[in-house]
mmCIF file with all atom_site columns, C-alpha atoms in Angstrom:
data_model
loop_
_atom_site.group_PDB
_atom_site.id
_atom_site.type_symbol
_atom_site.label_atom_id
_atom_site.label_alt_id
_atom_site.label_comp_id
_atom_site.label_asym_id
_atom_site.label_entity_id
_atom_site.label_seq_id
_atom_site.pdbx_PDB_ins_code
_atom_site.Cartn_x
_atom_site.Cartn_y
_atom_site.Cartn_z
_atom_site.occupancy
_atom_site.B_iso_or_equiv
_atom_site.pdbx_formal_charge
_atom_site.auth_seq_id
_atom_site.auth_comp_id
_atom_site.auth_asym_id
_atom_site.auth_atom_id
_atom_site.pdbx_PDB_model_num
ATOM 1  C CA . UNK A 1 1  ? 61.878 44.144 22.218  1.00 0.00 ? 326 UNK A CA 1
ATOM 2  C CA . UNK A 1 2  ? 64.830 45.023 19.974  1.00 0.00 ? 327 UNK A CA 1
ATOM 3  C CA . UNK A 1 3  ? 62.820 44.059 16.892  1.00 0.00 ? 328 UNK A CA 1
ATOM 4  C CA . UNK A 1 4  ? 60.291 46.772 17.664  1.00 0.00 ? 329 UNK A CA 1
ATOM 5  C CA . UNK A 1 5  ? 63.012 49.379 17.301  1.00 0.00 ? 330 UNK A CA 1
ATOM 6  C CA . UNK A 1 6  ? 64.519 47.838 14.147  1.00 0.00 ? 331 UNK A CA 1
ATOM 7  C CA . UNK A 1 7  ? 61.516 48.776 12.065  1.00 0.00 ? 332 UNK A CA 1
ATOM 8  C CA . UNK A 1 8  ? 61.459 52.241 10.606  1.00 0.00 ? 333 UNK A CA 1
ATOM 9  C CA . UNK A 1 9  ? 64.024 54.663 9.285   1.00 0.00 ? 334 UNK A CA 1
ATOM 10 C CA . UNK A 1 10 ? 67.251 55.341 11.168  1.00 0.00 ? 335 UNK A CA 1
ATOM 11 C CA . UNK A 1 11 ? 69.599 58.290 10.769  1.00 0.00 ? 336 UNK A CA 1
ATOM 12 C CA . UNK A 1 12 ? 73.133 57.285 9.736   1.00 0.00 ? 337 UNK A CA 1
ATOM 13 C CA . UNK A 1 13 ? 75.109 60.454 8.951   1.00 0.00 ? 338 UNK A CA 1
ATOM 14 C CA . UNK A 1 14 ? 75.160 63.552 6.786   1.00 0.00 ? 339 UNK A CA 1
ATOM 15 C CA . UNK A 1 15 ? 75.614 63.154 3.038   1.00 0.00 ? 340 UNK A CA 1
ATOM 16 C CA . UNK A 1 16 ? 78.803 65.221 3.314   1.00 0.00 ? 341 UNK A CA 1
ATOM 17 C CA . UNK A 1 17 ? 80.439 62.252 5.104   1.00 0.00 ? 342 UNK A CA 1
ATOM 18 C CA . UNK A 1 18 ? 80.741 60.491 1.716   1.00 0.00 ? 343 UNK A CA 1
ATOM 19 C CA . UNK A 1 19 ? 81.281 63.340 -0.778  1.00 0.00 ? 344 UNK A CA 1
ATOM 20 C CA . UNK A 1 20 ? 83.026 61.536 -3.678  1.00 0.00 ? 345 UNK A CA 1
ATOM 21 C CA . UNK A 1 21 ? 82.207 58.467 -5.743  1.00 0.00 ? 346 UNK A CA 1
ATOM 22 C CA . UNK A 1 22 ? 83.842 55.393 -4.250  1.00 0.00 ? 347 UNK A CA 1
ATOM 23 C CA . UNK A 1 23 ? 83.675 56.746 -0.687  1.00 0.00 ? 348 UNK A CA 1
ATOM 24 C CA . UNK A 1 24 ? 82.081 54.517 1.921   1.00 0.00 ? 349 UNK A CA 1
ATOM 25 C CA . UNK A 1 25 ? 81.062 54.611 5.549   1.00 0.00 ? 350 UNK A CA 1
ATOM 26 C CA . UNK A 1 26 ? 80.601 51.611 7.841   1.00 0.00 ? 351 UNK A CA 1
ATOM 27 C CA . UNK A 1 27 ? 78.239 51.874 10.811  1.00 0.00 ? 352 UNK A CA 1
ATOM 28 C CA . UNK A 1 28 ? 76.600 49.454 13.206  1.00 0.00 ? 353 UNK A CA 1
ATOM 29 C CA . UNK A 1 29 ? 72.818 49.661 13.523  1.00 0.00 ? 354 UNK A CA 1
ATOM 30 C CA . UNK A 1 30 ? 71.325 47.407 16.213  1.00 0.00 ? 355 UNK A CA 1
ATOM 31 C CA . UNK A 1 31 ? 74.389 45.180 16.147  1.00 0.00 ? 356 UNK A CA 1
ATOM 32 C CA . UNK A 1 32 ? 74.321 44.750 12.367  1.00 0.00 ? 357 UNK A CA 1
ATOM 33 C CA . UNK A 1 33 ? 77.143 46.223 10.269  1.00 0.00 ? 358 UNK A CA 1
ATOM 34 C CA . UNK A 1 34 ? 75.854 48.431 7.460   1.00 0.00 ? 359 UNK A CA 1
ATOM 35 C CA . UNK A 1 35 ? 78.022 49.907 4.696   1.00 0.00 ? 360 UNK A CA 1
ATOM 36 C CA . UNK A 1 36 ? 76.852 53.120 3.020   1.00 0.00 ? 361 UNK A CA 1
ATOM 37 C CA . UNK A 1 37 ? 78.599 53.917 -0.273  1.00 0.00 ? 362 UNK A CA 1
ATOM 38 C CA . UNK A 1 38 ? 78.458 56.481 -3.036  1.00 0.00 ? 363 UNK A CA 1
ATOM 39 C CA . UNK A 1 39 ? 78.666 54.846 -6.457  1.00 0.00 ? 364 UNK A CA 1
ATOM 40 C CA . UNK A 1 40 ? 80.006 56.249 -9.728  1.00 0.00 ? 365 UNK A CA 1
ATOM 41 C CA . UNK A 1 41 ? 76.589 57.715 -10.614 1.00 0.00 ? 366 UNK A CA 1
ATOM 42 C CA . UNK A 1 42 ? 76.700 59.738 -7.340  1.00 0.00 ? 367 UNK A CA 1
ATOM 43 C CA . UNK A 1 43 ? 73.865 57.610 -5.901  1.00 0.00 ? 368 UNK A CA 1
ATOM 44 C CA . UNK A 1 44 ? 74.069 56.685 -2.207  1.00 0.00 ? 369 UNK A CA 1
ATOM 45 C CA . UNK A 1 45 ? 73.395 53.011 -1.472  1.00 0.00 ? 370 UNK A CA 1
ATOM 46 C CA . UNK A 1 46 ? 73.399 50.950 1.720   1.00 0.00 ? 371 UNK A CA 1
ATOM 47 C CA . UNK A 1 47 ? 74.212 47.271 2.225   1.00 0.00 ? 372 UNK A CA 1
ATOM 48 C CA . UNK A 1 48 ? 73.917 44.941 5.197   1.00 0.00 ? 373 UNK A CA 1
ATOM 49 C CA . UNK A 1 49 ? 77.151 42.983 5.684   1.00 0.00 ? 374 UNK A CA 1
ATOM 50 C CA . UNK A 1 50 ? 76.308 39.317 6.004   1.00 0.00 ? 375 UNK A CA 1
ATOM 51 C CA . UNK A 1 51 ? 78.496 37.201 8.218   1.00 0.00 ? 376 UNK A CA 1
ATOM 52 C CA . UNK A 1 52 ? 78.096 34.068 6.145   1.00 0.00 ? 377 UNK A CA 1
ATOM 53 C CA . UNK A 1 53 ? 81.186 32.975 4.277   1.00 0.00 ? 378 UNK A CA 1
ATOM 54 C CA . UNK A 1 54 ? 81.192 34.165 0.686   1.00 0.00 ? 379 UNK A CA 1
ATOM 55 C CA . UNK A 1 55 ? 77.865 35.916 1.212   1.00 0.00 ? 380 UNK A CA 1
ATOM 56 C CA . UNK A 1 56 ? 77.072 38.882 -0.976  1.00 0.00 ? 381 UNK A CA 1
ATOM 57 C CA . UNK A 1 57 ? 76.078 42.106 0.773   1.00 0.00 ? 382 UNK A CA 1
ATOM 58 C CA . UNK A 1 58 ? 72.316 42.447 1.120   1.00 0.00 ? 383 UNK A CA 1
ATOM 59 C CA . UNK A 1 59 ? 70.873 45.757 -0.134  1.00 0.00 ? 384 UNK A CA 1
ATOM 60 C CA . UNK A 1 60 ? 69.078 47.882 2.436   1.00 0.00 ? 385 UNK A CA 1
ATOM 61 C CA . UNK A 1 61 ? 66.580 50.646 1.711   1.00 0.00 ? 386 UNK A CA 1
ATOM 62 C CA . UNK A 1 62 ? 68.375 53.967 1.807   1.00 0.00 ? 387 UNK A CA 1
ATOM 63 C CA . UNK A 1 63 ? 66.995 57.487 1.479   1.00 0.00 ? 388 UNK A CA 1
ATOM 64 C CA . UNK A 1 64 ? 68.433 60.981 1.610   1.00 0.00 ? 389 UNK A CA 1
ATOM 65 C CA . UNK A 1 65 ? 66.279 63.685 3.144   1.00 0.00 ? 390 UNK A CA 1
ATOM 66 C CA . UNK A 1 66 ? 67.425 67.228 3.922   1.00 0.00 ? 391 UNK A CA 1
ATOM 67 C CA . UNK A 1 67 ? 71.073 66.239 3.439   1.00 0.00 ? 392 UNK A CA 1
ATOM 68 C CA . UNK A 1 68 ? 70.880 63.300 5.860   1.00 0.00 ? 393 UNK A CA 1
ATOM 69 C CA . UNK A 1 69 ? 71.225 59.567 5.122   1.00 0.00 ? 394 UNK A CA 1
ATOM 70 C CA . UNK A 1 70 ? 68.549 57.224 6.497   1.00 0.00 ? 395 UNK A CA 1
ATOM 71 C CA . UNK A 1 71 ? 68.363 53.417 6.253   1.00 0.00 ? 396 UNK A CA 1
ATOM 72 C CA . UNK A 1 72 ? 65.527 50.978 6.908   1.00 0.00 ? 397 UNK A CA 1
ATOM 73 C CA . UNK A 1 73 ? 66.507 47.502 8.141   1.00 0.00 ? 398 UNK A CA 1
ATOM 74 C CA . UNK A 1 74 ? 62.980 46.082 8.307   1.00 0.00 ? 399 UNK A CA 1
ATOM 75 C CA . UNK A 1 75 ? 62.692 43.204 5.809   1.00 0.00 ? 400 UNK A CA 1
ATOM 76 C CA . UNK A 1 76 ? 58.925 43.606 5.493   1.00 0.00 ? 401 UNK A CA 1
ATOM 77 C CA . UNK A 1 77 ? 59.450 46.991 3.846   1.00 0.00 ? 402 UNK A CA 1
ATOM 78 C CA . UNK A 1 78 ? 61.636 45.406 1.155   1.00 0.00 ? 403 UNK A CA 1
ATOM 79 C CA . UNK A 1 79 ? 58.826 43.411 -0.461  1.00 0.00 ? 404 UNK A CA 1
ATOM 80 C CA . UNK A 1 80 ? 57.566 44.564 -3.837  1.00 0.00 ? 405 UNK A CA 1
ATOM 81 C CA . UNK A 1 81 ? 53.951 45.603 -4.173  1.00 0.00 ? 406 UNK A CA 1
ATOM 82 C CA . UNK A 1 82 ? 51.754 43.403 -6.317  1.00 0.00 ? 407 UNK A CA 1
ATOM 83 C CA . UNK A 1 83 ? 51.054 44.723 -9.791  1.00 0.00 ? 408 UNK A CA 1
ATOM 84 C CA . UNK A 1 84 ? 47.368 43.660 -9.611  1.00 0.00 ? 409 UNK A CA 1
ATOM 85 C CA . UNK A 1 85 ? 46.580 46.289 -7.000  1.00 0.00 ? 410 UNK A CA 1
ATOM 86 C CA . UNK A 1 86 ? 45.124 49.569 -8.278  1.00 0.00 ? 411 UNK A CA 1
ATOM 87 C CA . UNK A 1 87 ? 47.375 52.609 -8.381  1.00 0.00 ? 412 UNK A CA 1
ATOM 88 C CA . UNK A 1 88 ? 47.135 54.709 -5.214  1.00 0.00 ? 413 UNK A CA 1
ATOM 89 C CA . UNK A 1 89 ? 45.238 57.955 -5.508  1.00 0.00 ? 414 UNK A CA 1
ATOM 90 C CA . UNK A 1 90 ? 47.430 60.972 -4.864  1.00 0.00 ? 415 UNK A CA 1
ATOM 91 C CA . UNK A 1 91 ? 46.140 63.994 -3.035  1.00 0.00 ? 416 UNK A CA 1
ATOM 92 C CA . UNK A 1 92 ? 48.047 67.243 -3.146  1.00 0.00 ? 417 UNK A CA 1
ATOM 93 C CA . UNK A 1 93 ? 47.867 69.156 0.090   1.00 0.00 ? 418 UNK A CA 1
ATOM 94 C CA . UNK A 1 94 ? 49.898 71.807 1.827   1.00 0.00 ? 419 UNK A CA 1
ATOM 95 C CA . UNK A 1 95 ? 51.205 70.755 5.248   1.00 0.00 ? 420 UNK A CA 1
ATOM 96 C CA . UNK A 1 96 ? 50.310 72.909 8.230   1.00 0.00 ? 421 UNK A CA 1
ATOM 97 C CA . UNK A 1 97 ? 53.915 73.878 8.838   1.00 0.00 ? 422 UNK A CA 1
ATOM 98 C CA . UNK A 1 98 ? 54.231 75.435 5.365   1.00 0.00 ? 423 UNK A CA 1
#
């Protein structure tokens, strides 16, 4: 049942927790250690810490929305879309809450 909750986006912290380049934050999400860092270009990135010896950190999808950091641990979301598929049609609409 834990895998059902792993999918999707999970709130980590506010962006103000890592204000400067080189700052990092380590959290545990569903028993997996995740490091969130701010690089020299001021981009926020997240990595899953692998427990294998000499294993490189595995990148995790990371997004910032409304000043909050979210990560997605689901591996299925990390696959690239095929280039043969047609481009999705965009529809501009105003949400009801606007």
